[in-house]
XYZ file of N, CA and C in Angstrom:
822
model
N -17.836 -85.040 -8.026
C -18.892 -86.051 -7.956
C -19.904 -85.625 -6.905
N -21.126 -85.635 -7.290
C -22.179 -85.248 -6.359
C -22.867 -86.485 -5.820
N -23.319 -86.378 -4.581
C -24.008 -87.504 -3.957
C -25.402 -87.078 -3.569
N -26.336 -87.953 -3.755
C -27.710 -87.696 -3.383
C -28.021 -88.434 -2.081
N -28.678 -87.762 -1.203
C -29.101 -88.432 0.037
C -30.385 -89.185 -0.225
N -30.465 -90.353 0.360
C -31.669 -91.166 0.166
C -32.832 -90.529 0.901
N -33.943 -90.443 0.250
C -35.145 -89.880 0.848
C -36.292 -90.858 0.719
N -37.041 -90.970 1.753
C -38.168 -91.905 1.732
C -39.331 -91.286 0.998
N -40.052 -92.130 0.291
C -41.284 -91.682 -0.330
C -42.346 -91.490 0.724
N -43.450 -90.819 0.395
C -44.534 -90.566 1.350
C -45.088 -91.820 1.983
N -45.268 -92.866 1.165
C -45.858 -94.095 1.688
C -44.946 -94.753 2.706
N -43.628 -94.776 2.390
C -42.668 -95.408 3.297
C -42.587 -94.643 4.609
N -42.550 -93.301 4.506
C -42.472 -92.473 5.714
C -43.699 -92.673 6.585
N -44.848 -92.727 5.933
C -46.087 -92.911 6.686
C -46.097 -94.263 7.374
N -45.552 -95.285 6.674
C -45.520 -96.612 7.262
C -44.687 -96.644 8.521
N -43.481 -95.985 8.461
C -42.617 -95.963 9.634
C -43.253 -95.203 10.779
N -43.957 -94.125 10.445
C -44.571 -93.302 11.482
C -45.642 -94.078 12.240
N -46.413 -94.873 11.501
C -47.501 -95.595 12.148
C -47.013 -96.858 12.830
N -45.915 -97.470 12.316
C -45.449 -98.739 12.865
C -44.945 -98.571 14.293
N -44.238 -97.456 14.548
C -43.718 -97.214 15.893
C -44.814 -97.187 16.937
N -45.794 -96.300 16.805
C -46.902 -96.271 17.764
C -47.667 -97.574 17.833
N -47.815 -98.268 16.694
C -48.562 -99.527 16.696
C -47.815 -100.584 17.497
N -46.502 -100.652 17.339
C -45.705 -101.608 18.102
C -45.774 -101.299 19.586
N -45.707 -100.012 19.923
C -45.780 -99.614 21.332
C -47.132 -99.999 21.924
N -48.187 -99.753 21.154
C -49.533 -100.111 21.619
C -49.641 -101.615 21.853
N -49.051 -102.396 20.971
C -49.101 -103.849 21.109
C -48.314 -104.329 22.327
N -47.174 -103.706 22.593
C -46.377 -104.086 23.760
C -47.144 -103.781 25.045
N -47.779 -102.614 25.100
C -48.556 -102.250 26.278
C -49.739 -103.194 26.466
N -50.387 -103.540 25.344
C -51.509 -104.482 25.412
C -51.032 -105.852 25.882
N -49.847 -106.227 25.450
C -49.261 -107.507 25.836
C -49.005 -107.557 27.346
N -48.382 -106.512 27.878
C -48.118 -106.454 29.320
C -49.422 -106.445 30.113
N -50.399 -105.680 29.640
C -51.678 -105.591 30.343
C -52.375 -106.949 30.371
N -52.354 -107.642 29.245
C -52.996 -108.955 29.145
C -52.341 -109.972 30.077
N -51.006 -110.034 30.054
C -50.301 -111.006 30.883
C -50.393 -110.670 32.367
N -50.526 -109.374 32.683
C -50.673 -108.971 34.082
C -52.022 -109.420 34.640
N -53.038 -109.454 33.772
C -54.384 -109.831 34.217
C -54.623 -111.333 34.161
N -53.853 -112.015 33.331
C -54.064 -113.450 33.140
C -53.362 -114.237 34.248
N -54.030 -115.247 34.768
C -53.475 -116.034 35.877
C -52.694 -117.251 35.390
N -52.443 -117.329 34.096
C -51.700 -118.477 33.571
C -50.784 -118.018 32.449
N -49.874 -118.892 32.046
C -49.000 -118.599 30.919
C -49.829 -118.662 29.629
N -49.378 -117.929 28.609
C -50.139 -117.899 27.359
C -49.236 -118.226 26.176
N -49.786 -118.953 25.228
C -49.031 -119.354 24.050
C -48.989 -118.224 23.033
N -48.109 -118.392 22.051
C -47.992 -117.402 20.987
C -49.324 -117.222 20.265
N -49.999 -118.317 19.990
C -51.294 -118.245 19.289
C -52.322 -117.479 20.102
N -52.368 -117.749 21.399
C -53.326 -117.063 22.264
C -53.040 -115.569 22.326
N -51.773 -115.233 22.456
C -51.396 -113.819 22.509
C -51.716 -113.118 21.195
N -51.453 -113.803 20.091
C -51.707 -113.242 18.767
C -53.178 -112.894 18.588
N -54.050 -113.790 19.013
C -55.495 -113.563 18.894
C -55.950 -112.477 19.857
N -55.435 -112.530 21.076
C -55.894 -111.615 22.131
C -55.573 -110.159 21.827
N -54.395 -109.893 21.268
C -54.043 -108.490 20.996
C -54.121 -108.155 19.506
N -54.709 -109.090 18.718
C -54.938 -108.856 17.284
C -53.637 -108.487 16.564
N -52.662 -109.379 16.684
C -51.350 -109.138 16.072
C -50.886 -110.419 15.387
N -50.461 -110.359 14.121
C -49.976 -111.562 13.439
C -48.810 -112.197 14.188
N -48.705 -113.513 14.132
C -47.654 -114.213 14.873
C -46.258 -113.722 14.493
N -46.043 -113.490 13.203
C -44.718 -113.059 12.747
C -44.340 -111.708 13.349
N -45.299 -110.786 13.373
C -45.045 -109.467 13.959
C -44.885 -109.574 15.470
N -45.667 -110.450 16.081
C -45.616 -110.604 17.528
C -44.272 -111.176 17.968
N -43.735 -112.117 17.206
C -42.436 -112.701 17.538
C -41.336 -111.658 17.540
N -41.440 -110.694 16.628
C -40.457 -109.607 16.565
C -40.468 -108.798 17.862
N -41.660 -108.659 18.472
C -41.776 -107.935 19.740
C -41.351 -108.808 20.921
N -41.701 -110.084 20.875
C -41.454 -110.971 22.008
C -39.974 -111.271 22.226
N -39.220 -111.403 21.150
C -37.812 -111.807 21.283
C -37.001 -110.856 22.158
N -36.965 -109.542 21.848
C -36.164 -108.638 22.691
C -36.708 -108.513 24.123
N -38.028 -108.582 24.279
C -38.613 -108.496 25.621
C -38.212 -109.704 26.463
N -38.133 -110.874 25.802
C -37.719 -112.088 26.502
C -36.228 -112.059 26.809
N -35.429 -111.600 25.850
C -33.971 -111.541 26.035
C -33.594 -110.627 27.201
N -34.343 -109.545 27.384
C -34.026 -108.578 28.427
C -34.729 -108.877 29.752
N -35.511 -109.956 29.808
C -36.112 -110.361 31.059
C -37.446 -109.724 31.394
N -38.016 -108.974 30.440
C -39.338 -108.398 30.693
C -40.423 -109.468 30.557
N -40.117 -110.466 29.746
C -40.997 -111.633 29.619
C -40.172 -112.888 29.821
N -40.845 -113.973 30.175
C -40.200 -115.274 30.287
C -40.925 -116.242 29.361
N -40.153 -117.218 28.850
C -40.725 -118.228 27.951
C -40.457 -119.612 28.522
N -41.492 -120.421 28.555
C -41.359 -121.777 29.063
C -42.257 -122.696 28.252
N -41.633 -123.627 27.510
C -42.385 -124.556 26.651
C -43.348 -123.814 25.729
N -42.831 -122.791 25.067
C -43.584 -121.998 24.081
C -44.746 -121.213 24.701
N -44.732 -121.059 25.995
C -45.706 -120.207 26.668
C -44.985 -119.020 27.296
N -45.673 -117.882 27.335
C -45.054 -116.652 27.822
C -45.732 -116.156 29.098
N -44.929 -115.508 29.940
C -45.442 -114.881 31.159
C -44.498 -113.742 31.547
N -44.931 -112.914 32.480
C -44.145 -111.750 32.861
C -42.838 -112.150 33.539
N -41.767 -111.416 33.192
C -40.452 -111.700 33.751
C -40.073 -110.749 34.875
N -38.936 -110.985 35.527
C -38.529 -110.176 36.684
C -38.292 -108.700 36.377
N -37.835 -108.408 35.167
C -37.533 -107.006 34.858
C -38.783 -106.127 34.875
N -39.923 -106.671 34.427
C -41.146 -105.861 34.402
C -41.643 -105.619 35.826
N -41.416 -106.580 36.729
C -41.820 -106.370 38.125
C -40.922 -105.339 38.800
N -39.635 -105.355 38.463
C -38.723 -104.331 38.986
C -39.129 -102.953 38.483
N -39.510 -102.904 37.214
C -39.951 -101.645 36.605
C -41.204 -101.130 37.302
N -42.165 -102.024 37.530
C -43.417 -101.641 38.195
C -43.158 -101.159 39.617
N -42.245 -101.840 40.325
C -41.937 -101.442 41.688
C -41.300 -100.065 41.732
N -40.457 -99.759 40.749
C -39.832 -98.435 40.686
C -40.877 -97.341 40.495
N -41.866 -97.618 39.668
C -42.937 -96.655 39.438
C -43.722 -96.425 40.725
N -44.080 -97.521 41.410
C -44.867 -97.400 42.633
C -44.094 -96.680 43.731
N -42.789 -96.920 43.786
C -41.968 -96.284 44.812
C -41.868 -94.788 44.588
N -41.691 -94.394 43.341
C -41.488 -92.979 43.036
C -42.777 -92.202 42.817
N -43.881 -92.927 42.609
C -45.176 -92.277 42.377
C -46.219 -92.934 43.262
N -46.244 -92.561 44.538
C -47.190 -93.187 45.471
C -48.634 -92.903 45.104
N -49.536 -93.646 45.745
C -50.966 -93.567 45.430
C -51.511 -92.151 45.546
N -51.010 -91.399 46.500
C -51.543 -90.055 46.719
C -51.407 -89.178 45.474
N -50.290 -89.304 44.764
C -50.111 -88.491 43.560
C -51.065 -88.941 42.458
N -51.289 -90.271 42.360
C -52.252 -90.788 41.384
C -53.648 -90.301 41.749
N -53.969 -90.385 43.046
C -55.278 -89.958 43.540
C -55.559 -88.505 43.192
N -54.608 -87.635 43.459
C -54.822 -86.207 43.192
C -54.986 -85.945 41.693
N -54.242 -86.675 40.875
C -54.375 -86.503 39.431
C -55.748 -86.915 38.932
N -56.238 -88.062 39.413
C -57.559 -88.548 39.010
C -58.646 -87.610 39.534
N -58.502 -87.151 40.764
C -59.493 -86.235 41.342
C -59.559 -84.930 40.556
N -58.411 -84.428 40.161
C -58.387 -83.198 39.354
C -59.113 -83.397 38.030
N -58.936 -84.574 37.433
C -59.629 -84.872 36.174
C -61.152 -84.829 36.372
N -61.621 -85.382 37.501
C -63.062 -85.407 37.763
C -63.588 -83.983 37.977
N -62.838 -83.166 38.680
C -63.245 -81.761 38.873
C -63.352 -81.065 37.523
N -62.381 -81.303 36.647
C -62.414 -80.690 35.319
C -63.586 -81.194 34.484
N -63.938 -82.472 34.629
C -65.042 -83.051 33.854
C -66.401 -82.575 34.344
N -66.551 -82.493 35.660
C -67.873 -82.231 36.227
C -68.063 -80.818 36.757
N -66.965 -80.157 37.112
C -67.068 -78.834 37.719
C -67.504 -78.882 39.172
N -67.507 -80.091 39.774
C -67.961 -80.243 41.151
C -66.824 -80.630 42.088
N -67.091 -80.543 43.385
C -66.127 -80.927 44.399
C -65.971 -82.446 44.434
N -64.732 -82.896 44.584
C -64.456 -84.324 44.652
C -63.725 -84.633 45.948
N -64.094 -85.755 46.591
C -63.504 -86.134 47.868
C -63.088 -87.602 47.845
N -62.058 -87.920 48.621
C -61.716 -89.321 48.857
C -61.853 -89.563 50.346
N -62.645 -90.572 50.712
C -62.944 -90.840 52.114
C -62.443 -92.220 52.520
N -61.941 -92.314 53.746
C -61.508 -93.592 54.303
C -62.285 -93.852 55.586
N -62.402 -95.097 55.939
C -63.180 -95.448 57.121
C -62.344 -95.337 58.386
N -62.971 -94.844 59.434
C -62.354 -94.772 60.749
C -63.398 -95.223 61.771
N -63.500 -96.536 61.937
C -64.479 -97.083 62.875
C -65.908 -96.838 62.431
N -66.632 -96.036 63.211
C -68.039 -95.759 62.930
C -68.232 -94.538 62.037
N -67.151 -93.958 61.586
C -67.234 -92.740 60.778
C -66.373 -92.857 59.527
N -66.545 -91.898 58.620
C -65.643 -91.759 57.485
C -64.904 -90.438 57.640
N -63.672 -90.408 57.159
C -62.864 -89.190 57.201
C -62.511 -88.808 55.775
N -62.670 -87.540 55.435
C -62.272 -87.060 54.116
C -60.759 -86.833 54.133
N -60.020 -87.748 53.533
C -58.558 -87.665 53.558
C -58.005 -86.766 52.464
N -58.797 -86.521 51.429
C -58.358 -85.661 50.325
C -59.566 -84.960 49.721
N -59.450 -83.662 49.484
C -60.572 -82.865 48.953
C -60.054 -81.891 47.906
N -60.736 -81.831 46.773
C -60.481 -80.775 45.777
C -61.827 -80.116 45.494
N -61.931 -78.839 45.813
C -63.220 -78.161 45.692
C -63.510 -77.697 44.268
N -64.778 -77.609 43.987
C -65.253 -77.084 42.712
C -64.802 -75.630 42.552
N -64.517 -75.213 41.318
C -64.151 -73.814 41.089
C -65.362 -72.891 40.997
N -66.568 -73.462 41.022
C -67.774 -72.658 40.849
C -68.109 -71.870 42.120
N -68.712 -70.684 41.967
C -69.056 -69.855 43.132
C -69.982 -70.578 44.112
N -70.972 -71.283 43.579
C -71.864 -72.074 44.427
C -71.407 -73.517 44.329
N -70.928 -74.065 45.439
C -70.320 -75.389 45.406
C -70.455 -76.084 46.747
N -70.195 -77.390 46.719
C -70.152 -78.171 47.950
C -68.791 -77.929 48.598
N -68.798 -77.586 49.872
C -67.552 -77.289 50.587
C -67.336 -78.322 51.681
N -66.151 -78.907 51.713
C -65.800 -79.875 52.756
C -64.320 -79.724 53.069
N -63.989 -79.792 54.322
C -62.599 -79.664 54.743
C -61.940 -81.031 54.846
N -60.686 -81.086 54.444
C -59.923 -82.314 54.606
C -59.803 -82.625 56.094
N -60.015 -83.879 56.447
C -59.913 -84.288 57.843
C -61.232 -84.318 58.580
N -62.289 -83.738 57.980
C -63.602 -83.740 58.643
C -64.185 -85.148 58.590
N -65.016 -85.505 59.579
C -65.606 -86.842 59.574
C -67.124 -86.767 59.550
N -67.729 -87.869 59.104
C -69.185 -87.980 58.993
C -69.613 -89.380 59.448
N -70.829 -89.524 59.991
C -71.340 -90.860 60.319
C -71.490 -91.699 59.057
N -71.361 -92.987 59.185
C -71.472 -93.876 58.030
C -72.858 -93.853 57.404
N -73.902 -93.875 58.235
C -75.255 -94.134 57.723
C -75.872 -92.985 56.939
N -75.341 -91.760 57.060
C -75.989 -90.640 56.379
C -75.092 -89.934 55.374
N -73.955 -90.526 55.034
C -73.061 -89.927 54.042
C -72.894 -90.878 52.860
N -72.667 -90.318 51.685
C -72.513 -91.139 50.483
C -71.332 -92.090 50.613
N -70.223 -91.593 51.163
C -69.044 -92.447 51.326
C -69.284 -93.506 52.392
N -69.949 -93.132 53.481
C -70.215 -94.077 54.559
C -71.109 -95.215 54.130
N -72.117 -94.919 53.330
C -73.009 -95.960 52.833
C -72.268 -96.945 51.934
N -71.290 -96.436 51.179
C -70.455 -97.323 50.365
C -69.689 -98.279 51.272
N -69.135 -97.738 52.366
C -68.394 -98.587 53.304
C -69.295 -99.689 53.866
N -70.494 -99.322 54.268
C -71.429 -100.292 54.842
C -71.857 -101.338 53.814
N -71.950 -100.922 52.562
C -72.401 -101.838 51.509
C -71.430 -102.987 51.284
N -70.175 -102.791 51.662
C -69.195 -103.847 51.447
C -68.751 -104.505 52.750
N -69.519 -104.266 53.814
C -69.352 -105.023 55.052
C -69.946 -106.414 54.875
N -69.496 -107.353 55.685
C -70.148 -108.658 55.722
C -71.489 -108.496 56.449
N -72.341 -109.488 56.333
C -73.635 -109.420 56.998
C -73.466 -109.289 58.504
N -72.492 -110.012 59.067
C -72.252 -109.942 60.513
C -71.765 -108.558 60.923
N -70.873 -107.985 60.124
C -70.351 -106.651 60.424
C -71.469 -105.612 60.370
N -72.366 -105.777 59.393
C -73.484 -104.848 59.252
C -74.444 -104.960 60.438
N -74.736 -106.192 60.836
C -75.609 -106.414 61.996
C -75.004 -105.789 63.252
N -73.707 -105.982 63.437
C -73.017 -105.422 64.605
C -73.056 -103.899 64.582
N -72.897 -103.326 63.385
C -72.920 -101.871 63.255
C -74.264 -101.306 63.709
N -75.351 -101.866 63.217
C -76.669 -101.345 63.583
C -77.003 -101.612 65.056
N -76.459 -102.674 65.586
C -76.739 -102.993 66.980
C -76.100 -101.976 67.934
N -74.931 -101.467 67.570
C -74.213 -100.584 68.490
C -74.289 -99.103 68.128
N -74.931 -98.775 66.997
C -74.924 -97.395 66.513
C -76.247 -96.683 66.775
N -76.158 -95.491 67.324
C -77.328 -94.636 67.479
C -77.507 -93.850 66.187
N -78.620 -94.053 65.510
C -78.864 -93.413 64.217
C -79.430 -92.006 64.449
N -78.545 -91.122 64.827
C -78.942 -89.755 65.158
C -78.861 -88.883 63.913
N -79.969 -88.270 63.478
C -79.974 -87.523 62.213
C -79.093 -86.268 62.260
N -78.473 -85.974 61.119
C -77.711 -84.732 60.976
C -78.584 -83.624 60.399
N -79.579 -84.024 59.597
C -80.516 -83.067 59.000
C -81.911 -83.696 59.047
N -82.954 -82.914 58.766
C -84.304 -83.489 58.716
C -84.449 -84.571 57.644
N -83.518 -84.603 56.685
C -83.582 -85.591 55.602
C -82.804 -86.864 55.901
N -82.065 -86.899 56.992
C -81.273 -88.081 57.323
C -82.184 -89.289 57.542
N -81.825 -90.392 56.931
C -82.600 -91.622 57.084
C -82.114 -92.348 58.339
N -83.029 -92.580 59.253
C -82.658 -93.225 60.513
C -83.406 -94.543 60.742
N -84.192 -94.963 59.775
C -84.895 -96.241 59.881
C -83.965 -97.352 59.408
N -83.702 -98.315 60.283
C -82.743 -99.363 59.965
C -83.147 -100.168 58.734
N -84.400 -100.521 58.612
C -84.852 -101.310 57.465
C -84.667 -100.560 56.153
N -84.965 -99.253 56.190
C -84.784 -98.440 54.982
C -83.306 -98.340 54.621
N -82.467 -98.194 55.616
C -81.022 -98.122 55.371
C -80.496 -99.440 54.815
N -80.988 -100.529 55.347
C -80.567 -101.844 54.825
C -80.977 -102.012 53.362
N -82.147 -101.477 53.021
C -82.583 -101.510 51.628
C -81.668 -100.703 50.732
N -81.272 -99.517 51.195
C -80.345 -98.668 50.437
C -78.998 -99.370 50.243
N -78.515 -99.973 51.309
C -77.225 -100.655 51.262
C -77.260 -101.820 50.277
N -78.361 -102.549 50.270
C -78.518 -103.654 49.324
C -78.506 -103.147 47.883
N -79.155 -102.008 47.659
C -79.202 -101.419 46.318
C -77.817 -100.950 45.875
N -77.021 -100.421 46.800
C -75.668 -99.960 46.476
C -74.810 -101.127 46.016
N -74.977 -102.278 46.662
C -74.223 -103.461 46.240
C -74.529 -103.831 44.787
N -75.787 -103.638 44.385
C -76.199 -103.996 43.023
C -75.743 -102.977 41.992
N -75.899 -101.681 42.314
C -75.615 -100.622 41.338
C -74.164 -100.170 41.332
N -73.463 -100.381 42.454
C -72.068 -99.964 42.523
C -71.860 -98.513 42.903
N -72.920 -97.840 43.340
C -72.743 -96.456 43.794
C -73.824 -96.092 44.814
N -73.518 -95.082 45.622
C -74.491 -94.559 46.580
C -74.897 -93.154 46.160
N -76.084 -92.763 46.562
C -76.601 -91.431 46.237
C -77.331 -90.887 47.455
N -76.925 -89.704 47.899
C -77.595 -89.057 49.028
C -78.037 -87.659 48.619
N -79.107 -87.186 49.232
C -79.629 -85.843 48.939
C -80.094 -85.197 50.236
N -79.293 -84.279 50.734
C -79.664 -83.540 51.929
C -79.583 -84.313 53.224
N -78.931 -85.472 53.219
C -78.892 -86.286 54.443
C -77.771 -85.887 55.398
N -76.687 -85.320 54.857
C -75.589 -84.845 55.706
C -75.557 -83.323 55.736
N -75.923 -82.711 54.604
C -76.072 -81.255 54.475
C -77.392 -81.015 53.760
N -78.198 -80.114 54.265
C -79.549 -79.911 53.729
C -79.541 -79.584 52.242
N -78.593 -78.785 51.796
C -78.609 -78.309 50.407
C -77.599 -79.015 49.513
N -77.083 -80.151 49.951
C -76.033 -80.816 49.176
C -76.375 -82.278 48.912
N -75.853 -82.765 47.789
C -76.018 -84.170 47.410
C -74.650 -84.793 47.212
N -74.592 -86.117 47.329
C -73.330 -86.810 47.118
C -73.517 -88.104 46.356
N -72.525 -88.442 45.526
C -72.508 -89.709 44.797
C -71.204 -90.411 45.135
N -71.291 -91.576 45.786
C -70.101 -92.284 46.233
C -69.896 -93.593 45.505
N -68.637 -93.927 45.216
C -68.296 -95.182 44.546
C -67.098 -95.815 45.263
N -67.030 -97.145 45.282
C -65.949 -97.821 45.999
C -64.631 -97.836 45.231
N -63.541 -97.780 45.975
C -62.191 -97.970 45.438
C -61.598 -99.171 46.164
N -61.087 -100.134 45.398
C -60.623 -101.391 45.973
C -59.103 -101.526 45.950
N -58.585 -102.222 46.945
C -57.172 -102.593 46.966
C -56.983 -103.888 46.172
N -55.722 -104.282 46.011
C -55.418 -105.488 45.234
C -56.068 -106.731 45.820
N -56.241 -106.767 47.162
C -56.820 -107.941 47.800
C -58.346 -107.973 47.749
N -58.944 -106.966 47.095
C -60.394 -106.929 46.951
C -61.118 -106.209 48.065
N -60.397 -105.795 49.097
C -61.010 -105.046 50.179
C -61.060 -103.560 49.828
N -61.961 -102.840 50.488
C -62.108 -101.420 50.208
C -60.886 -100.622 50.642
N -60.440 -99.735 49.761
C -59.395 -98.775 50.123
C -60.045 -97.476 50.589
N -61.239 -97.225 50.087
C -61.952 -95.999 50.428
C -63.093 -95.778 49.459
N -63.615 -94.563 49.470
C -64.716 -94.215 48.565
C -64.434 -92.870 47.919
N -64.691 -92.794 46.643
C -64.577 -91.536 45.909
C -65.961 -90.915 45.839
N -66.056 -89.630 46.148
C -67.362 -88.974 46.235
C -67.375 -87.668 45.459
N -68.428 -87.470 44.681
C -68.690 -86.170 44.062
C -69.752 -85.482 44.899
N -69.425 -84.302 45.398
C -70.370 -83.514 46.179
C -70.823 -82.305 45.382
N -72.135 -82.023 45.402
C -72.668 -80.936 44.573
C -73.919 -80.345 45.218
N -74.247 -79.081 44.881
C -75.533 -78.518 45.305
C -76.677 -79.368 44.771
N -77.764 -79.436 45.504
C -78.869 -80.346 45.166
C -79.362 -80.218 43.742
N -79.648 -79.009 43.301
C -80.249 -78.837 41.977
C -79.326 -79.299 40.859
N -78.040 -78.964 40.954
C -77.101 -79.412 39.922
C -76.948 -80.925 39.965
N -76.957 -81.471 41.158
C -76.825 -82.924 41.298
C -78.002 -83.647 40.653
N -79.215 -83.142 40.843
C -80.398 -83.765 40.242
C -80.325 -83.726 38.720
N -79.904 -82.591 38.162
C -79.837 -82.441 36.701
C -78.775 -83.337 36.073
N -77.675 -83.536 36.802
C -76.507 -84.184 36.203
C -76.153 -85.532 36.816
N -77.107 -86.140 37.495
C -76.823 -87.374 38.231
C -76.144 -88.440 37.370
N -76.699 -88.719 36.216
C -76.169 -89.784 35.362
C -74.718 -89.518 34.980
N -74.428 -88.276 34.621
C -73.066 -87.910 34.207
C -72.099 -87.978 35.381
N -72.538 -87.514 36.552
C -71.670 -87.516 37.726
C -71.349 -88.940 38.177
N -72.352 -89.798 38.171
C -72.133 -91.188 38.583
C -71.160 -91.878 37.626
N -71.333 -91.640 36.335
C -70.445 -92.244 35.333
C -69.010 -91.774 35.530
N -68.828 -90.470 35.774
C -67.490 -89.920 35.985
C -66.851 -90.493 37.244
N -67.640 -90.611 38.304
C -67.126 -91.152 39.565
C -66.729 -92.614 39.409
N -67.550 -93.395 38.708
C -67.241 -94.816 38.520
C -65.965 -95.004 37.700
N -65.826 -94.232 36.638
C -64.630 -94.337 35.798
C -63.383 -93.994 36.600
N -63.459 -92.916 37.392
C -62.319 -92.493 38.200
C -61.980 -93.541 39.257
N -62.994 -94.116 39.891
C -62.768 -95.127 40.924
C -62.121 -96.379 40.333
N -62.517 -96.738 39.121
C -61.909 -97.889 38.453
C -60.431 -97.629 38.184
N -60.098 -96.406 37.778
C -58.695 -96.041 37.561
C -57.891 -96.175 38.847
N -58.447 -95.686 39.936
C -57.749 -95.746 41.222
C -57.596 -97.189 41.697
N -58.633 -97.994 41.520
C -58.563 -99.397 41.928
C -57.478 -100.127 41.140
N -57.399 -99.851 39.855
C -56.372 -100.481 39.027
C -54.984 -100.031 39.462
N -54.863 -98.756 39.854
C -53.572 -98.250 40.323
C -53.131 -98.956 41.604
N -54.091 -99.440 42.369
C -53.784 -100.163 43.604
C -53.609 -101.666 43.364
N -53.746 -102.086 42.099
C -53.526 -103.486 41.765
C -54.771 -104.335 41.732
N -55.943 -103.717 41.867
C -57.197 -104.486 41.871
C -57.603 -104.855 40.457
N -58.063 -106.097 40.303
C -58.610 -106.544 39.026
C -59.957 -107.201 39.309
N -60.983 -106.753 38.611
C -62.301 -107.323 38.810
C -62.345 -108.732 38.250
N -63.365 -109.473 38.641
C -63.534 -110.841 38.127
C -63.651 -110.851 36.613
N -64.343 -109.821 36.078
C -64.508 -109.750 34.626
C -63.169 -109.550 33.951
N -62.329 -108.642 34.505
C -61.022 -108.363 33.922
C -60.128 -109.583 33.957
N -60.222 -110.354 35.038
C -59.334 -111.508 35.187
C -59.711 -112.648 34.265
N -60.998 -112.754 33.935
C -61.437 -113.870 33.089
C -61.661 -113.451 31.641
N -61.759 -112.129 31.392
C -62.063 -111.643 30.058
C -60.877 -111.732 29.125
N -61.170 -111.585 27.867
C -60.124 -111.596 26.832
C -60.372 -110.435 25.893
N -59.277 -109.837 25.383
C -59.408 -108.742 24.414
C -59.594 -109.333 23.024
């Protein structure tokens, strides 16, 4: 007696292949949505938000709830203790520095320019992490070097997120001594630049710290909304002028990734819906 093994038809095989990734995508979207939402959500709300039929969504919710990744209360769902334990394990084993270096490497690959992460130290900024451009002509900066706030792309970002009182105190006690002939030392002009950075979300300098170099700085936020530092793309002047739009976009995207890794959620993310 011969036996035939059951074989799936092309359509059935294709269905199984796509269902797995689709379910995984929905679970990730579910966790992301509940992590950003400040309240419990009903089955109907979740179904609409992640574009998943209620029947299919229930199939995903049941095992997640049984294992403690989600909690259910009066037909509303929210994150459970197991997902927080999982998140803590990730953060413990993969500290911010490893995430930072990975994101910085991506920016170097995208732009071909030097990327820096700067933190504030009183009246100055310190470059805590640097990955240099692979190009022969490039912006060069050493890790650990410091720059005045008022004439560096990262420093201007720091000043832009000071309170008005902090900014007033800074200008009152700081000698605006130029580093190059291009350094801006007029307080009113600097205040105008700082105001513009608050609106646009990035700073741009050209020859103010180094005569032949430009920088584009963007803020990175901690979970509490305070600055963690500034991400900066440094480049020779001519390349920076040609590619400004692309460099700023790359820096902003990278900074958003880093802010999210630190637990920051913008007002739009917290109130928005998918």
